[in-house]
Amino acid sequence: MDEFVRIREGMQAVLQAGLLKEGMCAVQDESAGFVVSVVDPQPGETIMDCCAAPGGKTLFMASRLAGQGKVSALDINKGRLRILMEAAKCHNLDDIITDIHGDLRLYAKESTVKYDKVLLDAPCSGLGVLSKRADLRWNRQFEDLEELVCLQDELLDSASLLVKPGGVLIYSTCSIDHEENENRVTTFVQRHPEFTPQGVHGYVPAEFITDDGFYSSSPTKHSLDGAFAARLVRSMH
């Protein structure tokens, strides 16, 4: 990706040089950058990031707005939101990003505001990032996945309420599990016929596009973290 520099080793040097503190750059796996490409933030748009903390995607989306537009960063975790807003200040993006502390399921019911783009980067099993998070490897039980899938559906239903007619809902995970990815999109569209999946052609390189037109990266195939993203466009009516 144009805005990315790949660092294979020597992250300590970047940290010691103070580049992060000064907001010169941010650290992110390229797979997360591609999810932002699927969102395709455009100057002037209003964007809701539903599970925003720790904020890597939030910051990248906000920087793509080129000073015009707004990103609302919603998260249930107050401490992590505070860290997100400190990073936003570092990057001079604190006038673009507004933080909202709350549970998406409650917020969506009460909110009257609708957004051009809504990103739901859902809590997931993390099957795509197991190489980085040893804790996840031992914690995976089937009940967990069933509960997660229910939560993903609830969050998707809630996020959909925040999308303007003609707007776009982007569902993403850091998993490579069909159950958490394609299957969630399929059942969501059955529940919400006002949303139509839109292929990600033109937003990300062809090698990351599945036969169904979703974004998918795999640790084995692309040597990036595993991730998934789908674009769902809301009808005008």
Short mmCIF file of C-alpha atoms in Angstrom, two decimals:
data_model
loop_
_atom_site.label_atom_id
_atom_site.label_comp_id
_atom_site.label_asym_id
_atom_site.label_seq_id
_atom_site.Cartn_x
_atom_site.Cartn_y
_atom_site.Cartn_z
CA MET A 1 0.00 0.00 0.00
CA ASP A 2 1.20 3.49 -0.89
CA GLU A 3 0.92 4.91 2.61
CA PHE A 4 2.73 2.00 4.25
CA VAL A 5 6.37 1.20 4.81
CA ARG A 6 7.03 -2.43 5.75
CA ILE A 7 9.37 -2.87 8.67
CA ARG A 8 10.67 -6.43 8.88
CA GLU A 9 12.83 -5.73 11.93
CA GLY A 10 14.08 -2.75 13.90
CA MET A 11 10.77 -1.52 15.35
CA GLN A 12 12.69 -0.43 18.47
CA ALA A 13 14.63 2.10 16.40
CA VAL A 14 11.38 3.66 15.17
CA LEU A 15 10.10 3.89 18.73
CA GLN A 16 13.35 5.35 20.06
CA ALA A 17 13.47 7.97 17.33
CA GLY A 18 10.14 9.27 18.73
CA LEU A 19 8.39 9.02 15.35
CA LEU A 20 5.25 7.59 16.94
CA LYS A 21 5.16 10.15 19.76
CA GLU A 22 5.45 12.97 17.27
CA GLY A 23 2.63 11.55 15.18
CA MET A 24 4.87 11.10 12.13
CA CYS A 25 3.63 7.54 11.66
CA ALA A 26 1.47 4.83 13.21
CA VAL A 27 2.03 1.10 13.48
CA GLN A 28 -0.47 -1.23 11.87
CA ASP A 29 -0.60 -4.53 10.05
CA GLU A 30 -1.16 -4.00 6.34
CA SER A 31 -4.32 -6.13 6.55
CA ALA A 32 -5.90 -3.38 8.70
CA GLY A 33 -4.91 -0.81 6.08
CA PHE A 34 -6.71 -2.85 3.43
CA VAL A 35 -9.86 -2.88 5.57
CA VAL A 36 -9.70 0.94 5.53
CA SER A 37 -9.29 0.77 1.74
CA VAL A 38 -12.54 -1.20 1.65
CA VAL A 39 -14.20 1.59 3.67
CA ASP A 40 -12.71 4.10 1.19
CA PRO A 41 -13.06 7.25 3.32
CA GLN A 42 -13.64 10.35 1.17
CA PRO A 43 -13.21 14.00 2.22
CA GLY A 44 -16.46 15.43 3.57
CA GLU A 45 -17.92 12.13 4.72
CA THR A 46 -19.22 11.26 8.18
CA ILE A 47 -17.95 7.88 9.36
CA MET A 48 -18.83 5.83 12.43
CA ASP A 49 -16.25 3.37 13.75
CA CYS A 50 -18.34 1.10 15.97
CA CYS A 51 -15.67 -0.84 17.90
CA ALA A 52 -12.96 1.75 17.50
CA ALA A 53 -10.33 1.13 20.20
CA PRO A 54 -7.37 0.86 20.15
CA GLY A 55 -7.87 3.08 17.10
CA GLY A 56 -5.45 2.12 14.31
CA LYS A 57 -8.21 2.05 11.70
CA THR A 58 -9.88 5.14 13.19
CA LEU A 59 -6.69 7.21 12.79
CA PHE A 60 -6.05 5.96 9.27
CA MET A 61 -9.64 6.70 8.19
CA ALA A 62 -9.47 10.17 9.72
CA SER A 63 -6.18 10.95 7.96
CA ARG A 64 -7.72 9.92 4.64
CA LEU A 65 -10.43 12.57 5.07
CA ALA A 66 -7.84 15.28 4.39
CA GLY A 67 -9.25 17.62 7.04
CA GLN A 68 -12.85 17.49 5.80
CA GLY A 69 -15.44 15.25 7.41
CA LYS A 70 -15.82 13.52 10.77
CA VAL A 71 -15.05 10.15 12.31
CA SER A 72 -17.03 9.12 15.39
CA ALA A 73 -15.12 6.55 17.45
CA LEU A 74 -17.42 4.46 19.61
CA ASP A 75 -16.14 1.90 22.10
CA ILE A 76 -17.35 0.16 25.23
CA ASN A 77 -13.91 0.46 26.87
CA LYS A 78 -13.30 3.93 28.31
CA GLY A 79 -9.58 3.47 29.01
CA ARG A 80 -8.82 2.32 25.48
CA LEU A 81 -10.85 5.22 24.06
CA ARG A 82 -8.72 7.63 26.08
CA ILE A 83 -5.57 6.12 24.51
CA LEU A 84 -7.19 6.49 21.07
CA MET A 85 -7.87 10.20 21.68
CA GLU A 86 -4.30 10.78 22.91
CA ALA A 87 -3.06 9.26 19.66
CA ALA A 88 -5.53 11.43 17.71
CA LYS A 89 -4.00 14.54 19.34
CA CYS A 90 -0.50 13.35 18.39
CA HIS A 91 -1.58 13.07 14.75
CA ASN A 92 -3.47 16.40 14.80
CA LEU A 93 -6.69 14.53 14.11
CA ASP A 94 -8.52 15.37 17.33
CA ASP A 95 -10.74 17.90 15.52
CA ILE A 96 -11.80 15.17 13.03
CA ILE A 97 -12.33 12.36 15.57
CA THR A 98 -15.03 12.45 18.25
CA ASP A 99 -15.03 9.73 20.87
CA ILE A 100 -18.24 8.18 22.16
CA HIS A 101 -18.14 5.87 25.18
CA GLY A 102 -20.91 3.31 25.11
CA ASP A 103 -22.36 -0.03 24.05
CA LEU A 104 -23.16 -0.02 20.33
CA ARG A 105 -26.37 -1.99 20.94
CA LEU A 106 -27.76 0.73 23.22
CA TYR A 107 -26.27 3.66 21.33
CA ALA A 108 -27.77 2.60 17.99
CA LYS A 109 -31.26 2.39 19.50
CA GLU A 110 -31.05 5.90 20.93
CA SER A 111 -29.13 7.71 18.22
CA THR A 112 -30.91 9.72 15.57
CA VAL A 113 -27.69 10.49 13.67
CA LYS A 114 -27.02 8.55 10.46
CA TYR A 115 -23.62 8.21 8.78
CA ASP A 116 -22.29 7.92 5.21
CA LYS A 117 -20.09 4.98 6.21
CA VAL A 118 -20.27 2.71 9.23
CA LEU A 119 -17.37 0.36 10.02
CA LEU A 120 -18.06 -2.57 12.32
CA ASP A 121 -14.68 -4.16 13.04
CA ALA A 122 -16.29 -6.88 15.11
CA PRO A 123 -14.95 -8.70 18.15
CA CYS A 124 -13.85 -12.09 16.78
CA SER A 125 -11.94 -15.27 17.55
CA GLY A 126 -8.77 -13.68 16.21
CA LEU A 127 -8.09 -16.75 14.10
CA GLY A 128 -6.25 -14.56 11.62
CA VAL A 129 -3.78 -13.19 14.17
CA LEU A 130 -2.94 -16.27 16.21
CA SER A 131 0.73 -15.90 15.36
CA LYS A 132 0.78 -12.60 17.28
CA ARG A 133 -1.46 -13.46 20.22
CA ALA A 134 -0.45 -16.64 22.01
CA ASP A 135 -3.20 -16.09 24.60
CA LEU A 136 -5.86 -16.63 21.95
CA ARG A 137 -4.53 -20.03 20.93
CA TRP A 138 -5.44 -21.65 24.22
CA ASN A 139 -8.72 -19.87 24.81
CA ARG A 140 -10.66 -21.15 21.85
CA GLN A 141 -13.61 -23.29 22.82
CA PHE A 142 -16.73 -23.93 20.82
CA GLU A 143 -19.11 -22.24 23.23
CA ASP A 144 -16.99 -19.13 22.76
CA LEU A 145 -17.51 -19.19 19.02
CA GLU A 146 -21.27 -19.63 19.33
CA GLU A 147 -21.47 -16.71 21.74
CA LEU A 148 -19.24 -14.63 19.49
CA VAL A 149 -21.36 -15.33 16.43
CA CYS A 150 -24.48 -14.21 18.34
CA LEU A 151 -22.69 -11.03 19.41
CA GLN A 152 -21.50 -10.38 15.84
CA ASP A 153 -25.09 -10.65 14.59
CA GLU A 154 -26.37 -8.31 17.31
CA LEU A 155 -23.66 -5.76 16.57
CA LEU A 156 -24.30 -5.95 12.82
CA ASP A 157 -28.03 -5.35 13.37
CA SER A 158 -27.20 -2.36 15.59
CA ALA A 159 -24.58 -0.91 13.24
CA SER A 160 -27.04 -1.12 10.33
CA LEU A 161 -29.37 1.32 12.12
CA LEU A 162 -26.68 4.02 11.87
CA VAL A 163 -26.29 3.88 8.06
CA LYS A 164 -27.85 6.62 5.90
CA PRO A 165 -30.02 5.53 2.97
CA GLY A 166 -27.50 5.03 0.15
CA GLY A 167 -24.71 4.71 2.73
CA VAL A 168 -22.31 1.82 3.26
CA LEU A 169 -21.89 -0.64 6.14
CA ILE A 170 -18.49 -2.34 6.28
CA TYR A 171 -18.24 -5.53 8.32
CA SER A 172 -14.71 -6.69 9.15
CA THR A 173 -12.95 -9.19 11.40
CA CYS A 174 -9.41 -10.40 12.07
CA SER A 175 -10.56 -13.97 11.59
CA ILE A 176 -10.24 -16.42 8.70
CA ASP A 177 -13.28 -18.45 9.83
CA HIS A 178 -16.20 -18.62 7.35
CA GLU A 179 -18.63 -18.87 10.24
CA GLU A 180 -17.60 -15.42 11.51
CA ASN A 181 -17.21 -13.90 8.04
CA GLU A 182 -19.19 -14.94 4.95
CA ASN A 183 -21.90 -16.67 7.03
CA ARG A 184 -22.53 -13.57 9.12
CA VAL A 185 -22.92 -11.44 5.99
CA THR A 186 -25.27 -13.96 4.36
CA THR A 187 -27.59 -14.19 7.35
CA PHE A 188 -27.47 -10.40 7.87
CA VAL A 189 -28.62 -9.74 4.30
CA GLN A 190 -31.46 -12.25 4.80
CA ARG A 191 -32.58 -10.27 7.86
CA HIS A 192 -31.98 -6.89 6.18
CA PRO A 193 -32.98 -7.00 2.50
CA GLU A 194 -32.40 -3.22 2.33
CA PHE A 195 -28.66 -4.00 2.28
CA THR A 196 -26.88 -5.39 -0.79
CA PRO A 197 -23.32 -6.78 -0.76
CA GLN A 198 -21.02 -4.81 -3.07
CA GLY A 199 -17.80 -6.39 -4.35
CA VAL A 200 -14.52 -4.86 -3.19
CA HIS A 201 -13.08 -4.80 -6.74
CA GLY A 202 -11.20 -1.55 -7.25
CA TYR A 203 -10.69 -1.01 -3.52
CA VAL A 204 -8.03 -3.67 -2.88
CA PRO A 205 -5.67 -5.70 -5.12
CA ALA A 206 -7.30 -8.66 -6.90
CA GLU A 207 -5.29 -11.26 -4.98
CA PHE A 208 -7.22 -10.32 -1.80
CA ILE A 209 -10.71 -10.64 -3.34
CA THR A 210 -12.74 -13.83 -2.80
CA ASP A 211 -15.05 -15.34 -5.41
CA ASP A 212 -17.95 -13.68 -3.60
CA GLY A 213 -16.31 -10.25 -3.85
CA PHE A 214 -15.21 -9.96 -0.22
CA TYR A 215 -11.80 -8.85 1.04
CA SER A 216 -9.79 -11.67 2.59
CA SER A 217 -6.14 -11.86 3.62
CA SER A 218 -4.49 -15.00 4.88
CA PRO A 219 -1.29 -15.40 6.90
CA THR A 220 -0.20 -18.36 4.78
CA LYS A 221 -1.07 -16.93 1.37
CA HIS A 222 -0.15 -13.25 1.77
CA SER A 223 2.12 -13.21 4.85
CA LEU A 224 -0.16 -10.56 6.37
CA ASP A 225 -2.50 -11.03 9.30
CA GLY A 226 -5.69 -12.83 8.41
CA ALA A 227 -8.63 -10.46 7.96
CA PHE A 228 -12.00 -10.19 6.26
CA ALA A 229 -14.15 -7.27 5.09
CA ALA A 230 -17.46 -6.90 3.27
CA ARG A 231 -19.15 -3.80 1.84
CA LEU A 232 -22.93 -3.64 2.26
CA VAL A 233 -24.77 -0.79 0.56
CA ARG A 234 -28.07 0.42 1.98
CA SER A 235 -30.83 1.12 -0.53
CA MET A 236 -32.09 4.70 -0.94
CA HIS A 237 -35.56 3.81 0.39
#
